[in-house]
């Protein structure tokens, strides 16, 4: 413990506050799920879909707590990849890093398409408006992250505040139009329909691992990260349940066929056509999710370059305070490429959502497994990790054949390591300790930006 404390004290101070970190979490998890999934879940299970929402809120709490505990003890830009390395070695770390890094571009493309669809519904223009909006969203998020994490944190804080206020207003104004008659029959498609509804909603709760890549950017990770996580779990849970209940109780059977359920709620509460306001809400949601994921993925790519799982060219930006512009450029370029492929083939966002979800669930599985080795054997963190393991097993069963994508990425990562991967001094030194799990490096040491970062990691 003493060595861990000394390492933490020697770590360069980050800049993110509890409030900014909470905003990053809210943006990453709340994301685009609230735009369309309440209607899709209602279509699958009717009012009983509310039980699916509640179940995933409950399951996400120990998952979020587990990743917060890991981030507080090991505040490194590698996030789950670092935890996998400390617990299982370099190859597992590389696989996890690749799965997360390559999941963000398709996920960002799907999110951008969701936001663009709302703008298209408000302004017209069909597919062209949707695609132009999606590209503009990617440009804004890339520019925000290129400036630096401090600006990103402030941007996210303002964004999350506006988003939460808008959602609460929409729900509050629409609830007077709610009717208990819309809750009957409660399970029109049978109780078994709750499971497929929950499978759809997994997309809505992906994100609890995203901010671990920014753990080192907090002013005091051990204190601030758990606080930010707790606040985010409460905020996200309340907002999801409130919006889902309003969609079912206010829109009734029509909820299953609503393409823009948030817009319908606003129209009921404000009167008239509220598509423009719904488009604003959709853009805020999309920007929040993409901003958080681009920030986390960019840091992760730099850390993977540092640790030898990706080319060393990406290393710049892996330490606290540095902006990983090279890695950010790769993420942004891959996202635009994915968007172009979807446009040409006409596949739509659904396969992107399912592929991304499969990758994130695989990352969760390894992260939770690592937590059982890295966290103390007793205490609240251990209890949360065991509960998170149960949650992950359920999510794996829901993912089904879409786990084939992370399996393919795993094969590619292992092939890269066998053909051209490299081992860093840092990775070697971690494995050389007699107790690698408890004595491993907690965070990347300070690096002089004027010298080669790889050489300074020994």
Tab-separated table of C-alpha atoms in Angstrom:
chain	number	residue	atom	x	y	z
A	1	UNK	CA	0.000	0.000	0.000
A	2	UNK	CA	2.852	2.383	0.778
A	3	UNK	CA	4.331	1.987	-2.682
A	4	UNK	CA	0.927	2.633	-4.213
A	5	UNK	CA	0.522	5.779	-2.127
A	6	UNK	CA	3.924	7.095	-3.096
A	7	UNK	CA	3.215	6.433	-6.766
A	8	UNK	CA	-0.085	8.281	-6.490
A	9	UNK	CA	1.575	11.245	-4.812
A	10	UNK	CA	4.216	11.422	-7.528
A	11	UNK	CA	1.602	11.370	-10.286
A	12	UNK	CA	1.156	14.710	-12.061
A	13	UNK	CA	-1.998	16.492	-10.905
A	14	UNK	CA	-4.939	16.299	-13.255
A	15	UNK	CA	-7.495	19.019	-13.933
A	16	UNK	CA	-10.915	17.353	-14.032
A	17	UNK	CA	-13.193	18.157	-11.080
A	18	UNK	CA	-15.945	15.990	-9.595
A	19	UNK	CA	-18.577	18.023	-11.433
A	20	UNK	CA	-16.788	17.765	-14.770
A	21	UNK	CA	-16.207	14.045	-14.258
A	22	UNK	CA	-19.877	13.530	-13.436
A	23	UNK	CA	-20.783	15.369	-16.613
A	24	UNK	CA	-18.421	13.156	-18.645
A	25	UNK	CA	-20.038	10.057	-17.147
A	26	UNK	CA	-23.579	11.316	-17.762
A	27	UNK	CA	-22.695	12.122	-21.362
A	28	UNK	CA	-21.033	8.739	-21.942
A	29	UNK	CA	-23.816	6.617	-20.440
A	30	UNK	CA	-26.966	8.635	-21.085
A	31	UNK	CA	-25.879	9.147	-24.648
A	32	UNK	CA	-28.249	8.405	-27.470
A	33	UNK	CA	-30.184	5.604	-25.783
A	34	UNK	CA	-32.870	7.956	-24.533
A	35	UNK	CA	-33.558	9.217	-28.072
A	36	UNK	CA	-35.070	6.074	-29.576
A	37	UNK	CA	-34.772	3.083	-27.253
A	38	UNK	CA	-37.769	3.825	-24.980
A	39	UNK	CA	-39.972	3.376	-28.040
A	40	UNK	CA	-38.110	0.284	-29.264
A	41	UNK	CA	-38.331	-1.327	-25.824
A	42	UNK	CA	-42.035	-0.486	-25.606
A	43	UNK	CA	-42.540	-2.134	-28.974
A	44	UNK	CA	-40.847	-5.298	-27.688
A	45	UNK	CA	-42.502	-5.602	-24.273
A	46	UNK	CA	-45.127	-2.874	-23.865
A	47	UNK	CA	-45.344	-1.227	-20.411
A	48	UNK	CA	-43.420	-4.212	-19.007
A	49	UNK	CA	-40.359	-2.687	-20.683
A	50	UNK	CA	-40.170	-0.462	-17.609
A	51	UNK	CA	-39.013	-3.526	-15.670
A	52	UNK	CA	-36.205	-3.992	-18.194
A	53	UNK	CA	-35.120	-0.389	-17.646
A	54	UNK	CA	-35.229	-0.840	-13.878
A	55	UNK	CA	-33.252	-4.086	-14.038
A	56	UNK	CA	-30.469	-2.509	-16.083
A	57	UNK	CA	-30.299	0.517	-13.779
A	58	UNK	CA	-29.812	-1.851	-10.846
A	59	UNK	CA	-27.250	-3.971	-12.714
A	60	UNK	CA	-25.276	-0.939	-13.831
A	61	UNK	CA	-24.677	0.305	-10.276
A	62	UNK	CA	-22.176	-2.420	-9.230
A	63	UNK	CA	-20.597	-2.309	-12.685
A	64	UNK	CA	-19.996	1.434	-12.381
A	65	UNK	CA	-18.743	1.063	-8.810
A	66	UNK	CA	-16.274	-1.634	-9.860
A	67	UNK	CA	-14.728	0.448	-12.630
A	68	UNK	CA	-14.610	3.482	-10.342
A	69	UNK	CA	-12.720	1.464	-7.710
A	70	UNK	CA	-10.260	0.266	-10.344
A	71	UNK	CA	-9.795	3.786	-11.713
A	72	UNK	CA	-9.210	5.197	-8.252
A	73	UNK	CA	-6.500	2.622	-7.466
A	74	UNK	CA	-4.896	2.600	-10.917
A	75	UNK	CA	-5.458	6.010	-12.590
A	76	UNK	CA	-3.902	5.339	-15.973
A	77	UNK	CA	-4.872	6.349	-19.517
A	78	UNK	CA	-5.061	2.672	-20.475
A	79	UNK	CA	-8.240	2.204	-18.432
A	80	UNK	CA	-9.559	-1.354	-18.678
A	81	UNK	CA	-6.554	-2.271	-20.821
A	82	UNK	CA	-4.259	-1.359	-17.932
A	83	UNK	CA	-6.315	-3.383	-15.455
A	84	UNK	CA	-6.139	-6.387	-17.788
A	85	UNK	CA	-2.360	-6.003	-18.066
A	86	UNK	CA	-1.881	-5.821	-14.305
A	87	UNK	CA	-4.117	-8.840	-13.731
A	88	UNK	CA	-3.453	-11.087	-16.731
A	89	UNK	CA	-0.501	-9.753	-18.720
A	90	UNK	CA	0.305	-7.847	-21.893
A	91	UNK	CA	-1.604	-9.926	-24.418
A	92	UNK	CA	-4.912	-9.660	-22.581
A	93	UNK	CA	-4.346	-5.931	-22.170
A	94	UNK	CA	-3.745	-5.539	-25.892
A	95	UNK	CA	-6.896	-7.489	-26.747
A	96	UNK	CA	-9.053	-5.387	-24.421
A	97	UNK	CA	-7.503	-2.196	-25.712
A	98	UNK	CA	-8.167	-3.143	-29.325
A	99	UNK	CA	-11.768	-4.150	-28.547
A	100	UNK	CA	-12.537	-0.808	-26.946
A	101	UNK	CA	-10.525	1.311	-29.366
A	102	UNK	CA	-12.128	-0.263	-32.439
A	103	UNK	CA	-15.615	-0.186	-30.912
A	104	UNK	CA	-15.703	3.599	-30.618
A	105	UNK	CA	-15.686	4.482	-34.360
A	106	UNK	CA	-18.780	2.385	-35.274
A	107	UNK	CA	-20.474	3.403	-32.039
A	108	UNK	CA	-19.796	7.069	-32.745
A	109	UNK	CA	-21.133	6.669	-36.274
A	110	UNK	CA	-24.352	5.119	-34.975
A	111	UNK	CA	-24.754	7.894	-32.412
A	112	UNK	CA	-24.160	10.560	-35.051
A	113	UNK	CA	-26.785	8.956	-37.286
A	114	UNK	CA	-29.323	8.969	-34.432
A	115	UNK	CA	-28.732	12.656	-33.841
A	116	UNK	CA	-28.837	13.398	-37.567
A	117	UNK	CA	-32.177	11.618	-37.943
A	118	UNK	CA	-33.797	14.020	-35.453
A	119	UNK	CA	-32.439	17.007	-37.361
A	120	UNK	CA	-33.753	15.519	-40.578
A	121	UNK	CA	-37.173	15.074	-38.986
A	122	UNK	CA	-37.181	18.733	-37.953
A	123	UNK	CA	-35.708	20.356	-41.059
A	124	UNK	CA	-36.426	17.847	-43.815
A	125	UNK	CA	-33.868	16.800	-46.376
A	126	UNK	CA	-34.014	13.105	-45.576
A	127	UNK	CA	-30.841	11.063	-45.797
A	128	UNK	CA	-28.685	13.975	-46.959
A	129	UNK	CA	-29.517	16.076	-43.885
A	130	UNK	CA	-28.865	13.087	-41.632
A	131	UNK	CA	-25.427	12.435	-43.109
A	132	UNK	CA	-24.361	16.096	-43.166
A	133	UNK	CA	-25.394	16.464	-39.521
A	134	UNK	CA	-23.493	13.306	-38.578
A	135	UNK	CA	-20.302	14.612	-40.198
A	136	UNK	CA	-20.691	17.978	-38.464
A	137	UNK	CA	-21.134	16.264	-35.095
A	138	UNK	CA	-17.894	14.352	-35.602
A	139	UNK	CA	-16.092	17.554	-36.566
A	140	UNK	CA	-17.271	19.408	-33.455
A	141	UNK	CA	-16.320	16.577	-31.095
A	142	UNK	CA	-12.912	16.123	-32.729
A	143	UNK	CA	-12.193	19.858	-32.452
A	144	UNK	CA	-13.282	19.924	-28.794
A	145	UNK	CA	-10.965	17.073	-27.848
A	146	UNK	CA	-8.080	18.439	-29.927
A	147	UNK	CA	-8.057	21.541	-27.726
A	148	UNK	CA	-7.473	19.467	-24.591
A	149	UNK	CA	-9.170	17.579	-21.782
A	150	UNK	CA	-9.689	20.691	-19.628
A	151	UNK	CA	-11.778	22.317	-22.341
A	152	UNK	CA	-13.451	18.980	-22.964
A	153	UNK	CA	-14.413	18.731	-19.285
A	154	UNK	CA	-15.864	22.252	-19.239
A	155	UNK	CA	-17.668	21.650	-22.523
A	156	UNK	CA	-19.114	18.404	-21.170
A	157	UNK	CA	-20.193	20.050	-17.918
A	158	UNK	CA	-22.168	22.738	-19.778
A	159	UNK	CA	-23.530	20.174	-22.212
A	160	UNK	CA	-24.702	17.774	-19.508
A	161	UNK	CA	-26.357	20.588	-17.563
A	162	UNK	CA	-28.377	21.697	-20.575
A	163	UNK	CA	-29.255	18.112	-21.423
A	164	UNK	CA	-30.500	17.202	-17.952
A	165	UNK	CA	-32.569	20.376	-17.744
A	166	UNK	CA	-34.140	19.767	-21.151
A	167	UNK	CA	-35.067	16.164	-20.365
A	168	UNK	CA	-36.566	17.085	-17.003
A	169	UNK	CA	-38.636	19.847	-18.587
A	170	UNK	CA	-39.890	17.475	-21.294
A	171	UNK	CA	-40.913	14.860	-18.731
A	172	UNK	CA	-42.429	17.355	-16.297
A	173	UNK	CA	-44.545	19.065	-18.947
A	174	UNK	CA	-45.761	15.799	-20.467
A	175	UNK	CA	-46.636	13.907	-17.261
A	176	UNK	CA	-49.952	15.768	-16.727
A	177	UNK	CA	-51.067	13.968	-19.896
A	178	UNK	CA	-50.165	10.543	-18.467
A	179	UNK	CA	-52.889	7.955	-17.962
A	180	UNK	CA	-52.848	4.731	-15.987
A	181	UNK	CA	-54.948	3.209	-18.764
A	182	UNK	CA	-51.813	3.271	-20.925
A	183	UNK	CA	-50.168	0.842	-18.477
A	184	UNK	CA	-52.775	-1.844	-19.172
A	185	UNK	CA	-52.249	-4.530	-20.235
A	186	UNK	CA	-48.880	-4.344	-18.542
A	187	UNK	CA	-47.297	-7.239	-20.452
A	188	UNK	CA	-49.186	-7.477	-23.764
A	189	UNK	CA	-46.510	-9.688	-25.321
A	190	UNK	CA	-45.986	-11.878	-22.256
A	191	UNK	CA	-43.422	-11.629	-19.462
A	192	UNK	CA	-40.809	-13.367	-21.595
A	193	UNK	CA	-40.707	-10.281	-23.835
A	194	UNK	CA	-38.863	-8.388	-21.093
A	195	UNK	CA	-35.625	-10.224	-21.964
A	196	UNK	CA	-35.387	-9.059	-25.610
A	197	UNK	CA	-36.366	-5.567	-24.476
A	198	UNK	CA	-33.477	-5.625	-22.010
A	199	UNK	CA	-31.135	-6.808	-24.755
A	200	UNK	CA	-32.007	-3.708	-26.761
A	201	UNK	CA	-31.374	-1.510	-23.741
A	202	UNK	CA	-27.808	-2.750	-23.148
A	203	UNK	CA	-26.727	-0.044	-25.626
A	204	UNK	CA	-28.214	2.561	-23.273
A	205	UNK	CA	-26.050	1.493	-20.351
A	206	UNK	CA	-22.705	1.091	-22.101
A	207	UNK	CA	-20.240	3.695	-20.907
A	208	UNK	CA	-19.310	3.005	-17.303
A	209	UNK	CA	-15.831	1.945	-18.414
A	210	UNK	CA	-15.245	4.917	-20.732
A	211	UNK	CA	-14.118	7.430	-18.115
A	212	UNK	CA	-11.552	5.052	-16.618
A	213	UNK	CA	-9.227	6.147	-19.435
A	214	UNK	CA	-9.442	9.672	-18.010
A	215	UNK	CA	-9.011	8.634	-14.361
A	216	UNK	CA	-5.515	10.126	-14.259
A	217	UNK	CA	-6.924	13.465	-15.412
A	218	UNK	CA	-8.899	13.904	-12.165
A	219	UNK	CA	-7.396	16.201	-9.554
A	220	UNK	CA	-7.682	13.410	-6.975
A	221	UNK	CA	-8.758	10.110	-8.603
A	222	UNK	CA	-9.086	8.219	-5.319
A	223	UNK	CA	-11.518	10.788	-3.978
A	224	UNK	CA	-13.158	12.356	-7.032
A	225	UNK	CA	-13.756	9.359	-9.313
A	226	UNK	CA	-16.013	7.415	-6.875
A	227	UNK	CA	-17.955	10.600	-6.143
A	228	UNK	CA	-18.436	11.350	-9.816
A	229	UNK	CA	-19.531	7.748	-10.420
A	230	UNK	CA	-22.096	7.767	-7.623
A	231	UNK	CA	-23.591	11.037	-8.805
A	232	UNK	CA	-23.707	9.809	-12.409
A	233	UNK	CA	-25.441	6.511	-11.492
A	234	UNK	CA	-28.175	8.405	-9.671
A	235	UNK	CA	-28.626	11.040	-12.399
A	236	UNK	CA	-28.624	8.543	-15.268
A	237	UNK	CA	-30.929	6.098	-13.472
A	238	UNK	CA	-33.501	8.761	-12.592
A	239	UNK	CA	-33.469	10.274	-16.086
A	240	UNK	CA	-33.786	6.939	-17.901
A	241	UNK	CA	-36.649	5.734	-15.709
A	242	UNK	CA	-38.429	9.092	-15.892
A	243	UNK	CA	-38.232	9.322	-19.676
A	244	UNK	CA	-39.173	5.642	-20.164
A	245	UNK	CA	-42.186	5.980	-17.848
A	246	UNK	CA	-43.312	9.183	-19.557
A	247	UNK	CA	-43.053	7.595	-23.007
A	248	UNK	CA	-45.213	4.632	-21.949
A	249	UNK	CA	-47.715	6.482	-19.734
A	250	UNK	CA	-48.158	9.506	-21.982
A	251	UNK	CA	-47.905	8.061	-25.483
A	252	UNK	CA	-49.578	4.742	-24.686
A	253	UNK	CA	-49.743	2.172	-27.529
A	254	UNK	CA	-48.440	4.850	-29.892
A	255	UNK	CA	-45.063	4.731	-28.143
A	256	UNK	CA	-44.188	1.542	-29.997
A	257	UNK	CA	-44.459	3.331	-33.340
A	258	UNK	CA	-42.917	6.694	-32.417
A	259	UNK	CA	-39.775	7.405	-34.435
A	260	UNK	CA	-38.973	10.420	-32.252
A	261	UNK	CA	-40.496	9.645	-28.838
A	262	UNK	CA	-38.761	12.559	-27.140
A	263	UNK	CA	-40.250	14.903	-29.723
A	264	UNK	CA	-43.694	13.419	-29.099
A	265	UNK	CA	-43.339	14.042	-25.359
A	266	UNK	CA	-42.357	17.640	-25.962
A	267	UNK	CA	-45.264	18.122	-28.341
A	268	UNK	CA	-47.703	16.830	-25.693
A	269	UNK	CA	-46.253	19.131	-23.058
A	270	UNK	CA	-45.607	22.258	-25.111
A	271	UNK	CA	-48.278	21.869	-27.766
A	272	UNK	CA	-47.784	22.159	-31.481
A	273	UNK	CA	-44.854	20.738	-33.368
A	274	UNK	CA	-41.842	20.382	-31.067
A	275	UNK	CA	-39.581	18.600	-33.541
A	276	UNK	CA	-37.029	21.415	-33.531
A	277	UNK	CA	-36.701	21.299	-29.757
A	278	UNK	CA	-36.437	17.509	-29.925
A	279	UNK	CA	-33.673	17.898	-32.504
A	280	UNK	CA	-31.786	20.176	-30.091
A	281	UNK	CA	-32.135	17.561	-27.340
A	282	UNK	CA	-30.955	14.829	-29.700
A	283	UNK	CA	-27.914	16.868	-30.704
A	284	UNK	CA	-27.041	17.515	-27.047
A	285	UNK	CA	-27.331	13.818	-26.235
A	286	UNK	CA	-25.240	12.833	-29.227
A	287	UNK	CA	-22.545	15.416	-28.564
A	288	UNK	CA	-22.337	14.324	-24.937
A	289	UNK	CA	-21.862	10.656	-25.771
A	290	UNK	CA	-19.444	11.215	-28.651
A	291	UNK	CA	-17.417	13.769	-26.710
A	292	UNK	CA	-16.837	11.416	-23.787
A	293	UNK	CA	-16.017	8.410	-25.970
A	294	UNK	CA	-13.667	10.302	-28.282
A	295	UNK	CA	-11.812	11.648	-25.231
A	296	UNK	CA	-11.485	8.221	-23.623
A	297	UNK	CA	-10.597	6.391	-26.837
A	298	UNK	CA	-7.977	8.969	-27.817
A	299	UNK	CA	-6.233	8.556	-24.461
A	300	UNK	CA	-6.479	4.778	-24.736
A	301	UNK	CA	-4.896	4.730	-28.198
A	302	UNK	CA	-1.957	6.747	-26.903
A	303	UNK	CA	-1.580	4.374	-23.954
A	304	UNK	CA	-1.678	1.345	-26.255
A	305	UNK	CA	1.063	2.923	-28.349
A	306	UNK	CA	3.054	3.510	-25.192
A	307	UNK	CA	2.639	-0.085	-24.039
A	308	UNK	CA	3.442	-1.685	-27.403
A	309	UNK	CA	-0.011	-2.873	-28.414
A	310	UNK	CA	-0.241	-0.282	-31.200
A	311	UNK	CA	2.447	1.576	-33.182
A	312	UNK	CA	4.724	3.816	-31.095
A	313	UNK	CA	3.722	6.761	-33.284
A	314	UNK	CA	0.507	7.006	-31.219
A	315	UNK	CA	2.333	7.346	-27.877
A	316	UNK	CA	2.303	11.137	-27.707
A	317	UNK	CA	-0.510	12.212	-25.408
A	318	UNK	CA	-0.501	9.183	-23.104
A	319	UNK	CA	0.586	11.124	-20.015
A	320	UNK	CA	-1.474	13.438	-17.840
A	321	UNK	CA	-1.914	16.876	-19.350
A	322	UNK	CA	-0.908	15.916	-22.897
A	323	UNK	CA	-3.451	15.947	-25.717
A	324	UNK	CA	-3.434	12.680	-27.747
A	325	UNK	CA	-4.050	14.370	-31.102
A	326	UNK	CA	-2.571	11.543	-33.187
A	327	UNK	CA	-4.766	8.910	-31.579
A	328	UNK	CA	-7.742	11.271	-31.793
A	329	UNK	CA	-7.098	11.649	-35.510
A	330	UNK	CA	-7.162	7.873	-35.969
A	331	UNK	CA	-10.448	7.528	-34.054
A	332	UNK	CA	-12.043	10.374	-35.999
A	333	UNK	CA	-10.846	9.025	-39.356
A	334	UNK	CA	-12.140	5.509	-38.639
A	335	UNK	CA	-15.490	6.943	-37.549
A	336	UNK	CA	-15.803	8.905	-40.783
A	337	UNK	CA	-14.808	5.809	-42.773
A	338	UNK	CA	-17.490	3.768	-41.007
A	339	UNK	CA	-20.030	6.473	-41.742
A	340	UNK	CA	-19.063	6.436	-45.413
A	341	UNK	CA	-19.425	2.634	-45.588
A	342	UNK	CA	-22.876	2.792	-44.003
A	343	UNK	CA	-23.890	5.519	-46.441
A	344	UNK	CA	-22.757	3.581	-49.498
A	345	UNK	CA	-24.195	0.224	-48.435
A	346	UNK	CA	-27.369	1.572	-46.836
A	347	UNK	CA	-26.970	-0.710	-43.807
A	348	UNK	CA	-28.209	1.818	-41.282
A	349	UNK	CA	-27.270	2.218	-37.630
A	350	UNK	CA	-28.672	-1.035	-36.190
A	351	UNK	CA	-25.705	-3.323	-37.037
A	352	UNK	CA	-23.315	-0.658	-35.759
A	353	UNK	CA	-25.154	-0.574	-32.435
A	354	UNK	CA	-25.072	-4.338	-32.017
A	355	UNK	CA	-21.397	-4.677	-32.990
A	356	UNK	CA	-20.454	-1.915	-30.567
A	357	UNK	CA	-22.494	-3.443	-27.770
A	358	UNK	CA	-20.837	-6.833	-28.290
A	359	UNK	CA	-17.387	-5.244	-28.012
A	360	UNK	CA	-18.239	-3.300	-24.871
A	361	UNK	CA	-19.689	-6.352	-23.155
A	362	UNK	CA	-16.472	-8.245	-23.936
A	363	UNK	CA	-14.465	-5.377	-22.431
A	364	UNK	CA	-16.712	-5.441	-19.360
A	365	UNK	CA	-16.137	-9.165	-18.928
A	366	UNK	CA	-12.349	-8.830	-18.879
A	367	UNK	CA	-12.464	-5.690	-16.729
A	368	UNK	CA	-14.638	-7.303	-14.088
A	369	UNK	CA	-12.482	-10.429	-14.104
A	370	UNK	CA	-9.428	-8.223	-13.543
A	371	UNK	CA	-11.156	-6.461	-10.669
A	372	UNK	CA	-11.473	-9.763	-8.806
A	373	UNK	CA	-7.663	-9.963	-8.800
A	374	UNK	CA	-6.769	-6.306	-8.348
A	375	UNK	CA	-9.247	-5.070	-5.748
A	376	UNK	CA	-9.001	-5.876	-2.021
A	377	UNK	CA	-10.360	-9.273	-1.050
A	378	UNK	CA	-12.778	-7.720	1.408
A	379	UNK	CA	-14.922	-4.632	1.504
A	380	UNK	CA	-17.520	-2.840	-0.603
A	381	UNK	CA	-15.379	-2.864	-3.753
A	382	UNK	CA	-15.148	-6.663	-3.669
A	383	UNK	CA	-18.901	-7.011	-3.177
A	384	UNK	CA	-19.534	-4.663	-6.095
A	385	UNK	CA	-17.148	-6.674	-8.290
A	386	UNK	CA	-18.959	-9.941	-7.570
A	387	UNK	CA	-22.313	-8.322	-8.343
A	388	UNK	CA	-20.830	-6.821	-11.513
A	389	UNK	CA	-19.710	-10.299	-12.595
A	390	UNK	CA	-23.313	-11.496	-12.450
A	391	UNK	CA	-24.407	-8.463	-14.493
A	392	UNK	CA	-21.757	-9.124	-17.145
A	393	UNK	CA	-22.720	-12.789	-17.512
A	394	UNK	CA	-26.309	-11.710	-18.184
A	395	UNK	CA	-25.111	-9.177	-20.777
A	396	UNK	CA	-22.960	-11.796	-22.500
A	397	UNK	CA	-25.968	-14.074	-22.871
A	398	UNK	CA	-27.924	-11.192	-24.396
A	399	UNK	CA	-25.185	-10.341	-26.928
A	400	UNK	CA	-25.323	-13.711	-28.691
A	401	UNK	CA	-23.773	-13.834	-32.155
A	402	UNK	CA	-22.563	-10.256	-31.985
A	403	UNK	CA	-19.721	-11.467	-29.789
A	404	UNK	CA	-18.171	-12.695	-33.054
A	405	UNK	CA	-16.937	-9.146	-33.735
A	406	UNK	CA	-14.827	-8.839	-30.544
A	407	UNK	CA	-13.572	-12.369	-31.247
A	408	UNK	CA	-12.374	-11.203	-34.677
A	409	UNK	CA	-10.718	-8.151	-33.120
A	410	UNK	CA	-9.038	-10.441	-30.600
A	411	UNK	CA	-7.544	-12.480	-33.430
A	412	UNK	CA	-6.279	-9.319	-35.141
A	413	UNK	CA	-4.692	-8.026	-31.936
A	414	UNK	CA	-2.898	-11.299	-31.269
A	415	UNK	CA	-1.699	-11.431	-34.871
A	416	UNK	CA	-0.293	-7.894	-34.582
A	417	UNK	CA	1.554	-8.794	-31.398
A	418	UNK	CA	3.033	-11.922	-32.951
A	419	UNK	CA	4.137	-10.185	-36.150
A	420	UNK	CA	5.108	-6.667	-35.185
A	421	UNK	CA	4.146	-5.889	-31.606
A	422	UNK	CA	6.780	-4.750	-29.169
A	423	UNK	CA	7.260	-5.042	-25.424
A	424	UNK	CA	8.001	-1.925	-23.466
A	425	UNK	CA	10.327	-1.574	-20.510
A	426	UNK	CA	7.315	-0.677	-18.460
A	427	UNK	CA	5.465	-3.886	-19.232
A	428	UNK	CA	8.573	-5.937	-18.545
A	429	UNK	CA	9.234	-4.244	-15.228
A	430	UNK	CA	5.647	-4.844	-14.136
A	431	UNK	CA	5.973	-8.565	-14.786
A	432	UNK	CA	9.336	-8.702	-13.023
A	433	UNK	CA	7.887	-7.797	-9.633
A	434	UNK	CA	7.317	-10.648	-7.229
A	435	UNK	CA	3.726	-9.607	-6.714
A	436	UNK	CA	2.742	-7.990	-9.985
A	437	UNK	CA	-0.872	-7.420	-9.034
A	438	UNK	CA	-0.293	-5.442	-5.857
A	439	UNK	CA	3.064	-3.849	-6.706
A	440	UNK	CA	2.405	-2.875	-10.322
A	441	UNK	CA	2.839	0.678	-11.462
A	442	UNK	CA	-0.232	2.696	-10.504
A	443	UNK	CA	0.090	5.408	-13.114
A	444	UNK	CA	2.399	6.477	-15.880
A	445	UNK	CA	5.386	8.360	-14.431
A	446	UNK	CA	5.926	12.019	-15.285
A	447	UNK	CA	7.371	12.355	-18.746
A	448	UNK	CA	9.395	15.223	-20.081
A	449	UNK	CA	7.686	16.149	-23.324
A	450	UNK	CA	11.007	17.257	-24.758
A	451	UNK	CA	12.371	13.712	-24.778
A	452	UNK	CA	11.282	10.367	-26.138
A	453	UNK	CA	8.426	9.111	-23.939
A	454	UNK	CA	9.237	5.450	-24.520
A	455	UNK	CA	12.777	5.831	-23.197
A	456	UNK	CA	11.574	7.713	-20.124
A	457	UNK	CA	9.267	4.858	-19.027
A	458	UNK	CA	11.974	2.571	-17.748
